[in-house]
Structures are given as structure tokens and as C-alpha cells.
Coordinates of C-alpha atoms in Angstrom, one line a residue:
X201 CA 249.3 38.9 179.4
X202 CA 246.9 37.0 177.7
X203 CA 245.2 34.6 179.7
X204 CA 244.3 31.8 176.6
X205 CA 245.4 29.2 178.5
X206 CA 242.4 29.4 181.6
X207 CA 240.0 28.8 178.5
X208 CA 241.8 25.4 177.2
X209 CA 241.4 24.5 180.5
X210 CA 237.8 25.5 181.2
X211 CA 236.8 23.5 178.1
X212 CA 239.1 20.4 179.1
X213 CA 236.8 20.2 182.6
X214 CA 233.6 20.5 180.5
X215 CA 234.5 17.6 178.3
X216 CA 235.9 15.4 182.1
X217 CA 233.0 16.7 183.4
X218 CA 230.4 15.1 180.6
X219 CA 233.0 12.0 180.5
X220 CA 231.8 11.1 183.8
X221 CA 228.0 12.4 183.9
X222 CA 227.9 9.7 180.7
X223 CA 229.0 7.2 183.2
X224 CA 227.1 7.9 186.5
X225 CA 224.2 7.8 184.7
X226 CA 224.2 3.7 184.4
X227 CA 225.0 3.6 188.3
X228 CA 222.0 5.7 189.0
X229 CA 220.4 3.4 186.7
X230 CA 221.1 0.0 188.5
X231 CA 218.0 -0.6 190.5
X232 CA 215.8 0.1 187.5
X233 CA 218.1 -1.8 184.6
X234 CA 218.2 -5.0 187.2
X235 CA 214.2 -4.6 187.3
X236 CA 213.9 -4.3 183.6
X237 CA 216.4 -6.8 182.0
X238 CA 215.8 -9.1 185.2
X239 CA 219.7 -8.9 186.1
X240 CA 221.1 -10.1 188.6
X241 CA 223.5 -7.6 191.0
X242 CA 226.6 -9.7 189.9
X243 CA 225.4 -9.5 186.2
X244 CA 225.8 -5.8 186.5
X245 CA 229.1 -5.9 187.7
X246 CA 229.9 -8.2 185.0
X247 CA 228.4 -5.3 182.8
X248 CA 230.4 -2.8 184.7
X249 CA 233.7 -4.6 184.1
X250 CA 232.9 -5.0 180.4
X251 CA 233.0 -1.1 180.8
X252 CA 235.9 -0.4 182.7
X253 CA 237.9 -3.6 181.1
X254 CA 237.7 -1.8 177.5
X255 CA 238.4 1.7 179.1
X256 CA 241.4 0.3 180.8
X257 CA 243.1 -1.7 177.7
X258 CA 241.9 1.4 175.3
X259 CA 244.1 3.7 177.2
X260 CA 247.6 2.0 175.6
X261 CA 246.8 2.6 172.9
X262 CA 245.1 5.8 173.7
X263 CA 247.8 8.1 174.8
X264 CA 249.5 7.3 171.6
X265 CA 246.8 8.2 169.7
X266 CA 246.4 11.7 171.4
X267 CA 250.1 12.1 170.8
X268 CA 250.0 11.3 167.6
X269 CA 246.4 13.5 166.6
X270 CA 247.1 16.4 169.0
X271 CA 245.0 18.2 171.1
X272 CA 242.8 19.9 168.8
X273 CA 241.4 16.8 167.2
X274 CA 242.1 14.3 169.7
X275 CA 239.2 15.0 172.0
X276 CA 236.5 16.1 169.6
X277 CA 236.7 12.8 167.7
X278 CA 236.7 10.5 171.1
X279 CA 234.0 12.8 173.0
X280 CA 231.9 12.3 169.7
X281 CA 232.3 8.3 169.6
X282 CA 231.7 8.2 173.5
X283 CA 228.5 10.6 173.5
X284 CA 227.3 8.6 170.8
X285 CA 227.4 5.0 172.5
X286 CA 225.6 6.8 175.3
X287 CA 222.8 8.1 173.5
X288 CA 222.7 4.3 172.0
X289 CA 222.9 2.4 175.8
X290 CA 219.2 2.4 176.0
X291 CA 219.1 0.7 173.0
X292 CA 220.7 -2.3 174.1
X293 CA 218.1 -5.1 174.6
X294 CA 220.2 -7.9 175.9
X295 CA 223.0 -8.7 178.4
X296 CA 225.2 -8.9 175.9
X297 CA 223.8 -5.5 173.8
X298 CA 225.0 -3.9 177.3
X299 CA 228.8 -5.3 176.9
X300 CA 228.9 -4.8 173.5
X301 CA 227.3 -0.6 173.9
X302 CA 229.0 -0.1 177.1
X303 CA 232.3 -1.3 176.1
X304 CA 232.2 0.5 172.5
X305 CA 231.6 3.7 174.9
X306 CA 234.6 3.1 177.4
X307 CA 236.8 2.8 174.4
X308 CA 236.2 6.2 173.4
X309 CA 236.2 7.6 177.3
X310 CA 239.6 5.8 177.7
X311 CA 242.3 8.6 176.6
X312 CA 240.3 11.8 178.7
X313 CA 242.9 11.4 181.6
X314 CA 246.2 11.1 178.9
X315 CA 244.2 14.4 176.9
X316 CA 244.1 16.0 180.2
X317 CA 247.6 15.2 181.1
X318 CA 249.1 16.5 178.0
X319 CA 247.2 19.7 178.4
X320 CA 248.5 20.6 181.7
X321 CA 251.9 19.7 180.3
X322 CA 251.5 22.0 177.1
X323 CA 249.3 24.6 178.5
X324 CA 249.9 25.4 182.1
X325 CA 253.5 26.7 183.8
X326 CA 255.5 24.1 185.8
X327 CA 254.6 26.5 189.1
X328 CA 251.2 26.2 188.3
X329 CA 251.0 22.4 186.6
X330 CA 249.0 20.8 189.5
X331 CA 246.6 23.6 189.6
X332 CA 245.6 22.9 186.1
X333 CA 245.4 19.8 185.8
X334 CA 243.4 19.2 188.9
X335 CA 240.9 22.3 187.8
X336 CA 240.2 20.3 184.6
X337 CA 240.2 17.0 186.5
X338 CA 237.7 18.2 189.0
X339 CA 235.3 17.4 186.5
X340 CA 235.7 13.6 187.3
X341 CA 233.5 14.7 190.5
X342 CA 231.5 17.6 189.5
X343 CA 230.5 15.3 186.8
X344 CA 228.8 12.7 189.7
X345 CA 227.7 15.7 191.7
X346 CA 225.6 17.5 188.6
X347 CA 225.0 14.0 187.1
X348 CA 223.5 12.0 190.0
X349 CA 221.1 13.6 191.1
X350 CA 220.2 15.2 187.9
X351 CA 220.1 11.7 186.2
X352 CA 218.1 10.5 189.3
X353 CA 215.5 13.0 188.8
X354 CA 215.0 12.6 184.7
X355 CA 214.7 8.6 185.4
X356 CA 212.0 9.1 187.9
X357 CA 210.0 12.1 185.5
X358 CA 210.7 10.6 182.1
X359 CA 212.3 7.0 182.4
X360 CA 215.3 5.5 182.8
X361 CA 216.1 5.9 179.2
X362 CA 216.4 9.7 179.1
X363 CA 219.7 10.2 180.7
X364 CA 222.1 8.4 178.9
X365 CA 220.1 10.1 175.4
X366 CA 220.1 13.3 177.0
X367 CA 224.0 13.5 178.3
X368 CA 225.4 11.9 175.5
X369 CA 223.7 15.3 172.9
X370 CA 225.0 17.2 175.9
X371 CA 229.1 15.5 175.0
X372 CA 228.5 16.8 171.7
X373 CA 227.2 20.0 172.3
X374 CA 231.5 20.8 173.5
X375 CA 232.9 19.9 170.4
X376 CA 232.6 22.4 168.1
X377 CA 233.8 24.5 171.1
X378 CA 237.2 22.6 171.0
X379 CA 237.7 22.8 167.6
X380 CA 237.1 26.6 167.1
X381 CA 238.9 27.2 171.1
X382 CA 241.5 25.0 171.0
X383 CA 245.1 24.5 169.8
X384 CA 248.2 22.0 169.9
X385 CA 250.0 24.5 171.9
X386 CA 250.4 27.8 172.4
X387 CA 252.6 29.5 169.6
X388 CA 250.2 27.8 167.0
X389 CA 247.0 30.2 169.1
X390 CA 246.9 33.2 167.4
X391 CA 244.9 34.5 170.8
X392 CA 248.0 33.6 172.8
X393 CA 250.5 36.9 173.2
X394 CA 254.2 37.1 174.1
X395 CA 253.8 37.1 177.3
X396 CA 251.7 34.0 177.8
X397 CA 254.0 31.9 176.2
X398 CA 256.7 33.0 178.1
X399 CA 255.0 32.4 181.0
X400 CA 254.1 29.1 179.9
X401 CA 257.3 29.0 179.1
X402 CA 257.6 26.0 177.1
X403 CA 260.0 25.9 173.9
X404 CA 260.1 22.4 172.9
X405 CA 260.6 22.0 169.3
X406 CA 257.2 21.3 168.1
X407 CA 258.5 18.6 166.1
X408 CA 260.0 16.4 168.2
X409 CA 259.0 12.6 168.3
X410 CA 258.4 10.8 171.2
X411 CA 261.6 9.9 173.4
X412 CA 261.4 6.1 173.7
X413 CA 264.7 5.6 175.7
X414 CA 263.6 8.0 177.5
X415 CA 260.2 6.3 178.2
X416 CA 262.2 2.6 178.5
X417 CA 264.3 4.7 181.3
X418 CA 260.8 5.9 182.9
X419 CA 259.3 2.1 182.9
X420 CA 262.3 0.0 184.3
X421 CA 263.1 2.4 187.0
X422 CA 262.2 2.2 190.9
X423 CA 260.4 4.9 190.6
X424 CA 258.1 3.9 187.3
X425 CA 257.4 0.6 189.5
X426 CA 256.7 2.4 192.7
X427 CA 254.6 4.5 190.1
X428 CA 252.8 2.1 188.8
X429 CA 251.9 1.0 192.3
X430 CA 250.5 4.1 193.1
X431 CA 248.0 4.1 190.2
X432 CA 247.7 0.2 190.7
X433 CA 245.6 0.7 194.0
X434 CA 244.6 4.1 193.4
X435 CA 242.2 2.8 190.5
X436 CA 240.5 0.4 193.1
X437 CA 240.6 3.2 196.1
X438 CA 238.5 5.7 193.4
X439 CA 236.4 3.2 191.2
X440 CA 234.8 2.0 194.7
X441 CA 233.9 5.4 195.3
X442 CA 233.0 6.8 192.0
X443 CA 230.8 3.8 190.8
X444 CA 229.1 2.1 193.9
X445 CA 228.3 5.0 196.9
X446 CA 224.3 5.3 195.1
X447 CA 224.1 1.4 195.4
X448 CA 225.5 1.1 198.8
X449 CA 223.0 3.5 200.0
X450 CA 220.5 1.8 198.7
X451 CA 221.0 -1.7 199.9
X452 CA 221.9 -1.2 202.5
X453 CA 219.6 1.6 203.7
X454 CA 216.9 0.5 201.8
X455 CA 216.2 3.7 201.0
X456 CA 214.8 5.0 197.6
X457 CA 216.6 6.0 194.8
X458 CA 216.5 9.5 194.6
X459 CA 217.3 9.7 198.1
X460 CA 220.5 7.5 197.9
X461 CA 221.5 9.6 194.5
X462 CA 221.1 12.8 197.0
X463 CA 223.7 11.3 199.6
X464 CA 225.9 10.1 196.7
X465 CA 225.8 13.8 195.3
X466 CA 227.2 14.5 198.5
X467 CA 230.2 12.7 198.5
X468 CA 230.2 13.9 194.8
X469 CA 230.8 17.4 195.9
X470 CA 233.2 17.4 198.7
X471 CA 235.0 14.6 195.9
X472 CA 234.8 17.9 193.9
X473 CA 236.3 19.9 197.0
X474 CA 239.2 18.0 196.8
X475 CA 240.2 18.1 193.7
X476 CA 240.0 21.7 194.1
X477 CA 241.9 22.3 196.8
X478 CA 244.7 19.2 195.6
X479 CA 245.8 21.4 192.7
X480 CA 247.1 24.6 194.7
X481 CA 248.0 22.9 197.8
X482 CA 250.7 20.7 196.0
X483 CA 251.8 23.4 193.2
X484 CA 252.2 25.1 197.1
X485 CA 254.2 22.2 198.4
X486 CA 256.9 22.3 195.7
X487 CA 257.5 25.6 196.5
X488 CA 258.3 24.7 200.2
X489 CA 260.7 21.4 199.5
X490 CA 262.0 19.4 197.2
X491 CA 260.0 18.2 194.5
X492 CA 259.8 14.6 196.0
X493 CA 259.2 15.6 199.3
X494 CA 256.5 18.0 198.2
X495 CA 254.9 15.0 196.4
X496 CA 255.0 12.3 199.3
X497 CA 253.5 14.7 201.8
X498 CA 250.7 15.6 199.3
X499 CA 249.7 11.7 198.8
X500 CA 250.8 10.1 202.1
X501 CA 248.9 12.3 204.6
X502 CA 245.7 12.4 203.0
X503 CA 245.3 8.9 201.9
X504 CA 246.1 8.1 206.3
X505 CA 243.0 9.9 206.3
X506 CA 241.0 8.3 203.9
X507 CA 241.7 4.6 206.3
X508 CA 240.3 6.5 208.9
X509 CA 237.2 7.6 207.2
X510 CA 236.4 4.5 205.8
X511 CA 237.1 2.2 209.4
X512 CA 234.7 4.9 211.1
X513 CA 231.9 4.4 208.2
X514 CA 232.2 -0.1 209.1
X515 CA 230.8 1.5 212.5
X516 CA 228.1 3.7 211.4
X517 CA 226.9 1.4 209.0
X518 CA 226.5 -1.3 211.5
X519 CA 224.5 1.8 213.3
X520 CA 222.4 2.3 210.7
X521 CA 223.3 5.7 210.8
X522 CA 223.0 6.3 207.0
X523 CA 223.5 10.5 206.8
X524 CA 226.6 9.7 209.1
X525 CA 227.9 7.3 206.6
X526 CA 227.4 9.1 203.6
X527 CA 229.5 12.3 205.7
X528 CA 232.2 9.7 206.3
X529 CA 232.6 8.1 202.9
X530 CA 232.1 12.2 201.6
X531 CA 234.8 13.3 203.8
X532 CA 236.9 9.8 202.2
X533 CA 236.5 11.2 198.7
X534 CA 237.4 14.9 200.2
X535 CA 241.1 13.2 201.1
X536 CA 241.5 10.8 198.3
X537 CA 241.1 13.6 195.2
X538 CA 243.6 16.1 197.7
X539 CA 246.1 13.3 196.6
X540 CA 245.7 13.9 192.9
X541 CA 247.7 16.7 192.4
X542 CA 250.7 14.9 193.5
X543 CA 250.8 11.4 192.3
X544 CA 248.8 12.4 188.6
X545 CA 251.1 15.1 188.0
X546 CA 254.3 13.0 189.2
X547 CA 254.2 11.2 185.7
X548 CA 254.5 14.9 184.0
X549 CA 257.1 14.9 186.2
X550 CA 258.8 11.9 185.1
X551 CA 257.9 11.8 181.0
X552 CA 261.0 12.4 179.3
X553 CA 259.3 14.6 176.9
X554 CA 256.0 16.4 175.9
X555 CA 255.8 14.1 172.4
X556 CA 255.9 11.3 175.3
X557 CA 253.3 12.8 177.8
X558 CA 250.5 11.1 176.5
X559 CA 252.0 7.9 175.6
X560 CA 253.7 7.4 179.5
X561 CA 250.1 8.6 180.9
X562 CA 248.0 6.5 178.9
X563 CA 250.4 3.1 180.4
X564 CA 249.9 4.1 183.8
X565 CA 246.5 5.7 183.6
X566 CA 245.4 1.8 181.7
X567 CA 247.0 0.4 184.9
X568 CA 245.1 2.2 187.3
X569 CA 241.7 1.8 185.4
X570 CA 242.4 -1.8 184.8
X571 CA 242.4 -2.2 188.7
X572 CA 239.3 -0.2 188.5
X573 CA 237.3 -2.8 186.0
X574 CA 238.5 -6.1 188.6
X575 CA 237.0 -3.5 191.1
X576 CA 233.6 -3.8 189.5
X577 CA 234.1 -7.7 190.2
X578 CA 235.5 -7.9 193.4
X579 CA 233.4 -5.7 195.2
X580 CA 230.0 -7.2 193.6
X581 CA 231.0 -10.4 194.7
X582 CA 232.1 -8.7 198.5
X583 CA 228.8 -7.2 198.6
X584 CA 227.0 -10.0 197.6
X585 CA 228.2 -12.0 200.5
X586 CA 229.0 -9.3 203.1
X587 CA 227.2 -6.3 202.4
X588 CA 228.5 -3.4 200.8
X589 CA 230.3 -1.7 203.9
X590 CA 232.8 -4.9 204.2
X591 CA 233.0 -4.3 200.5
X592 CA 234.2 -0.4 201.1
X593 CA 236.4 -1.8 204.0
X594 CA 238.2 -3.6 201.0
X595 CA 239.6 -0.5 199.9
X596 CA 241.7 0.1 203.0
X597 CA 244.5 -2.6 202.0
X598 CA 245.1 -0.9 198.8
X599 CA 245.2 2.7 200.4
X600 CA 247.7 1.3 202.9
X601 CA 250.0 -0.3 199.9
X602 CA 249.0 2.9 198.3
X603 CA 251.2 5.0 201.0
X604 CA 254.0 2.5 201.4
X605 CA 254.3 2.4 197.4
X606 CA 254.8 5.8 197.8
X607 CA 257.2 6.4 200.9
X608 CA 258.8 3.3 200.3
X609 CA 259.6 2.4 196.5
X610 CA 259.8 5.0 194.9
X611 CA 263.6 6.5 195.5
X612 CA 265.2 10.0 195.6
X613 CA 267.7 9.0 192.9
X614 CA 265.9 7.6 190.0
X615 CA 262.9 10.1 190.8
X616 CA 265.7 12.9 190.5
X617 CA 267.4 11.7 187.2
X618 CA 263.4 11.4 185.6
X619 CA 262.7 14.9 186.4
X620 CA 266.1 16.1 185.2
X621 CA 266.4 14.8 181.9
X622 CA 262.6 15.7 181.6
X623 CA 263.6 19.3 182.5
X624 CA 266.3 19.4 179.8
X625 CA 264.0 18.1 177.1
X626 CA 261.3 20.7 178.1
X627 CA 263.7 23.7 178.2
X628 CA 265.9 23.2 175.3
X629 CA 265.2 25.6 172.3
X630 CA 262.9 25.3 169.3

């Protein structure tokens, strides 16, 4: 067998993983940019939710889009518009250069997530979807843990400029890769053999148009409300991580800025653990109970986890232990990406077909990353007046709605009719 499909996904965590190096860089940034520009730590977030605002609203439409392109050309034309607004950041001169350049490059960043979805959907096995799509999502942290540090040193040797010029020319570097690697599914790969694609075993008719019933049915049920919950709270549980961990080190530590980059990169990396390990231990979970069951243990006991680490970090800040804290809020990321293989690859789940994927992805994906751009705004303005450790204490409401969402909302009976009728769609022949 032919192993084609290993390939797609290497190349899909390349481009995640340069997605998010193009965004850690401005967070690594932040002391310097507030010292050049003379702004103000709310300004930033102000700049930061000009970011994430446009990435959330951009994935709507987004998912479409990548249904409508296709893989091949989908990513190469979004991960050249992206890497060029980060080469151009530096080039901003004024507050509002920075909305206008940041938000030009969240638009193109928005549909990675929907891309990646719709990979694992056309590319990997049902018994192995998790697995893939965490693999390629795993880039969401590598990217932080290659990028922090990394950008952290070039700032300090060659200015703050270099980063964002240097990581945007590495974004295009992947394209032509794609292009040449890279195929809307596997019967069009001339590299993919019999056996593959029976493995993959997917024989959709390639023509088929995206199920809007279907995606109505996906929307209005308990289960696309307890759904959207789940990514509603997620988005703040993982923006306050992903963005703010190298500015919480810093104020409150008042340590320098490589050093708080190095205990970011930290978290980073076990972040990166997580979604390593997430992938195979849920695609092992659905082989041990029912597929809802299997997905409410994966998210559930984790995220109690994640509560735990972050009350313990409120008393080791206070302690001024800073390489405890940095272990704690590490060990909080470790938990929270274990999660991702089983609430991410729930929507697969649920779309009611692969023309759909993208589409029902991009909706809940915009959800969750519109949480994550108020994020940037809440917590500036909880750190401002309380210190960033009661601003990471925020985050345990939403995990705790997070788990109820979960156990609670959605039911056994809609969740069971979604993944039927999706199953029918996915199996019938060409």
C-alpha cells in the first residue's frame, strides 16, 4: 500500500505549523512594539482583537471557500496572502496600519483549521481520523514552540522587524510544495494505489454538492448547540494560552524577554505533546465504546485537569515561583490539546457530507475564534486591573461550561442520527 496520504498530511502541519509561527511572532514582539509605537498594553489587545475579530468572521465564509476551491488550491492561495501581510506587519507605522496589516493577515489565516478538517475527512480512514488530524494540527503548538524562542532570539540579534519578514518568506517557501504534492482526493493522485484508497476507503461521488438540509439538521440540533458550546469556550480556554503565556511571564516576573519566550516555549512543547498523544488516544477510545462515549471521556477528563492546573498556578504565582508556574500552565496546555481529538473531530463526525465538511467547520471553527478575539479584550483589561494570573484564572469558568456542554447538552439521540446519515453519505458509491 501506498502510503500518499502520510505526505498530505506532513505538508498540512508545515503550513499549521508556519500559520501560527506568523502569529507568535507579534506576541513575542509586545514589549518591544509597546516601546516603539508608545502603545499602551490595552492598545495591543485592541490590536490583537483586530486580529482574531477578522480571523473569526473570515472563517464563514472560509470553509465555503475551501469547499468550493478544493484542497489543492485552497491553501496555497490563503498561505500566500497570509505570509505576505506578515512580511508587510513591520511596515505598519500607525495604530491603525497595525489593524488594517494585522487584520488583512487573519483573513487569510482564517480557513487553516476548515483546510485541515477537510483533509482528515478526505485523506485519512475513519479508524485513524483523529490521528490525522491532530498530527497536522500539532502544528498549532510546534509552531509557538519553534517560533518563540526562535522569534525571541532574531528580535534581540537583528530587530524586531526580522521575524515577521523572515516567517512570512518561510509560508511561501510550502507552496509550491502543495501544489506539485497535493490533490483533491485520492483517486485524482496518480501516486495513490488500490490499496490506499480502499483503505481510505472513501467513495463519495466526487461531484456531489454540499448537503444543506443536511447542514440545517447539523445546526438546529441539541447536539450542534452543545457543539457550538464546546468550541464557544474552547476558543477562550486556548487563545489565553496560545497568545498571552510570553506576556504573563514577563509582567509578572519581570523577567526579560528571551527568558519569558524560553518558559513560554515550554508550555509550547508539552502543548505540542498533547496534540500528539490526543490523536491516537481518542481514535483508541472509539475502538473501546461507542462513539459518544469515546468522545466525552476524551474531552471531559482532561479539561477536569486543566481546572486543576490552572487553580494550582493562582498559588505559585502569588509565590513568585515563576519555573513552577510556567510547569503548571505547560502541563494546562498538555491536557487542553489531549481534548482535541475528540471535540475537533466530532464535527467530521456530524457533517452530513464531505462537499459539507468545510462549510460546517468553518461555522463552528468562526465561533470558537470569535471567542478567541473578545479573549484578546477581556483578559487585557483582567490583567490590567488584576494581574495576569487572575486573568488565566478566567479561563476556569469556560473550562467548567466547557465539560458540562459536553456531558450535559449534547444528547445520545441527535449525536447518533448526525453520525448515521453522515456514514450513509460517506459510504454510498461513486
Amino acid at each position: 500500500m501506498t502510503k500518499q496520504r502520510y505526505l498530505v498530511t506532513l505538508l498540512m502541519f508545515l503550513s499549521i505549523l508556519v500559520n501560527y509561527m506568523d502569529r507568535v511572532n507579534f506576541n513575542v514582539a509586545i514589549p518591544k512594539i509597546s516601546e516603539v509605537f508608545g502603545f499602551s498594553l490595552q492598545q495591543i489587545g485592541m490590536i490583537s482583537f483586530a486580529w482574531g475579530i477578522v480571523y473569526a468572521i473570515f472563517n464563514f465564509p472560509g470553509g465555503w471557500l475551501v469547499d468550493r476551491l478544493g484542497l489543492r488550491w485552497a491553501l496555497p492561495l490563503l498561505l500566500s496572502w497570509w505570509s505576505a501581510f506578515t512580511i508587510l506587519t513591520p511596515f505598519a507605522r500607525s495604530l491603525g496600519g497595525w489593524f488594517l496589516v494585522r487584520g488583512l493577515m487573519g483573513a487569510g489565516e482564517a480557513p487553516i483549521w476548515p483546510i485541515n478538517a477537510k483533509c482528515a475527512n478526505t485523506w485519512a480512514a475513519p479508524r485513524e481520523r483523529s490521528t490525522f488530524l491532530t498530527w497536522a494540527g500539532a502544528g498549532q503548538f510546534a509552531g509557538p514552540a519553534v517560533g518563540t524562542f526562535l522569534a525571541a532570539w532574531i528580535l534581540v540579534r537583528f530587530g524586531w522587524q526580522w521575524p515577521f519578514i523572515l516567517f512570512g518568506i518561510a509560508g511561501l517557501v510550502i507552496v509550491p510544495f502543495w501544489i506539485v504534492f497535493v490533490r483533491d482526493r485520492p483517486a485524482l493522485d496518480p501516486r495513490v494505489n488500490a490499496e490506499e484508497r480502499a483503505w481510505i476507503g472513501n467513495r463519495a461521488d466526487p461531484n456531489e454538492k454540499a448537503d444543506w438540509p443536511g447542514i440545517r439538521d447539523v445546526f438546529f440540533s441539541r447536539t450542534g448547540v452543545g457543539v457550538l458550546l464546546v468550541y464557544l469556550t474552547f476558543g477562550y480556554i486556548l487563545f489565553t494560552f496560545l497568545n498571552w503565556v510570553p506576556s504573563y511571564m514577563y509582567y509578572t516576573f519581570h523577567i526579560g524577554i528571551i527568558k519569558s519566550a524560553g518558559w513560554a516555549t515550554l508550555g509550547a512543547v508539552l502543548g505540542l505533546v498533547g496534540f500528539l498523544i490526543s490523536g491516537p488516544f481518542n481514535d483508541w477510545l472509539v475502538t473501546r465504546y461507542d462513539r459518544l462515549t469515546a468522545r466525552r471521556i476524551g474531552t471531559v477528563a482532561p479539561m477536569g485537569g486543566v481546572i486543576v492546573c490552572i487553580l494550582l498556578s493562582l498559588f505559585s504565582a502569588r509565590a513568585e515561583l515563576a519555573g513552577l508556574t510556567a510547569v503548571l500552565l505547560g502541563v494546562a496546555q498538555l491536557l487542553m490539546n489531549t481534548t482535541v481529538g475528540a471535540w475537533a473531530v466530532n464535527v467530521i463526525d456530524i457533517s452530513p457530507n464531505q462537499a459539507s465538511t468545510a462549510f460546517v467547520y468553518g461555522i463552528y471553527n468562526g465561533v470558537l475564534n470569535l471567542m478567541g478575539a473578545f479573549n484578546s479584550i477581556i483578559l487585557t483589561a483582567l490583567a490590567t486591573n488584576y494581574g495576569f494570573p487572575a486573568a488565566f484564572g478566567s479561563a476556569v469558568f469556560f473550562a467548567f461550561v466547557f465539560m458540562c456542554s459536553m456531558l450535559f447538552i449534547v444528547d445520545r439521540k441527535s449525536h447518533t442520527a448526525l453520525v448515521a446519515h453522515a456514514l450513509l453519505a460517506r459510504s454510498a458509491p461513486a
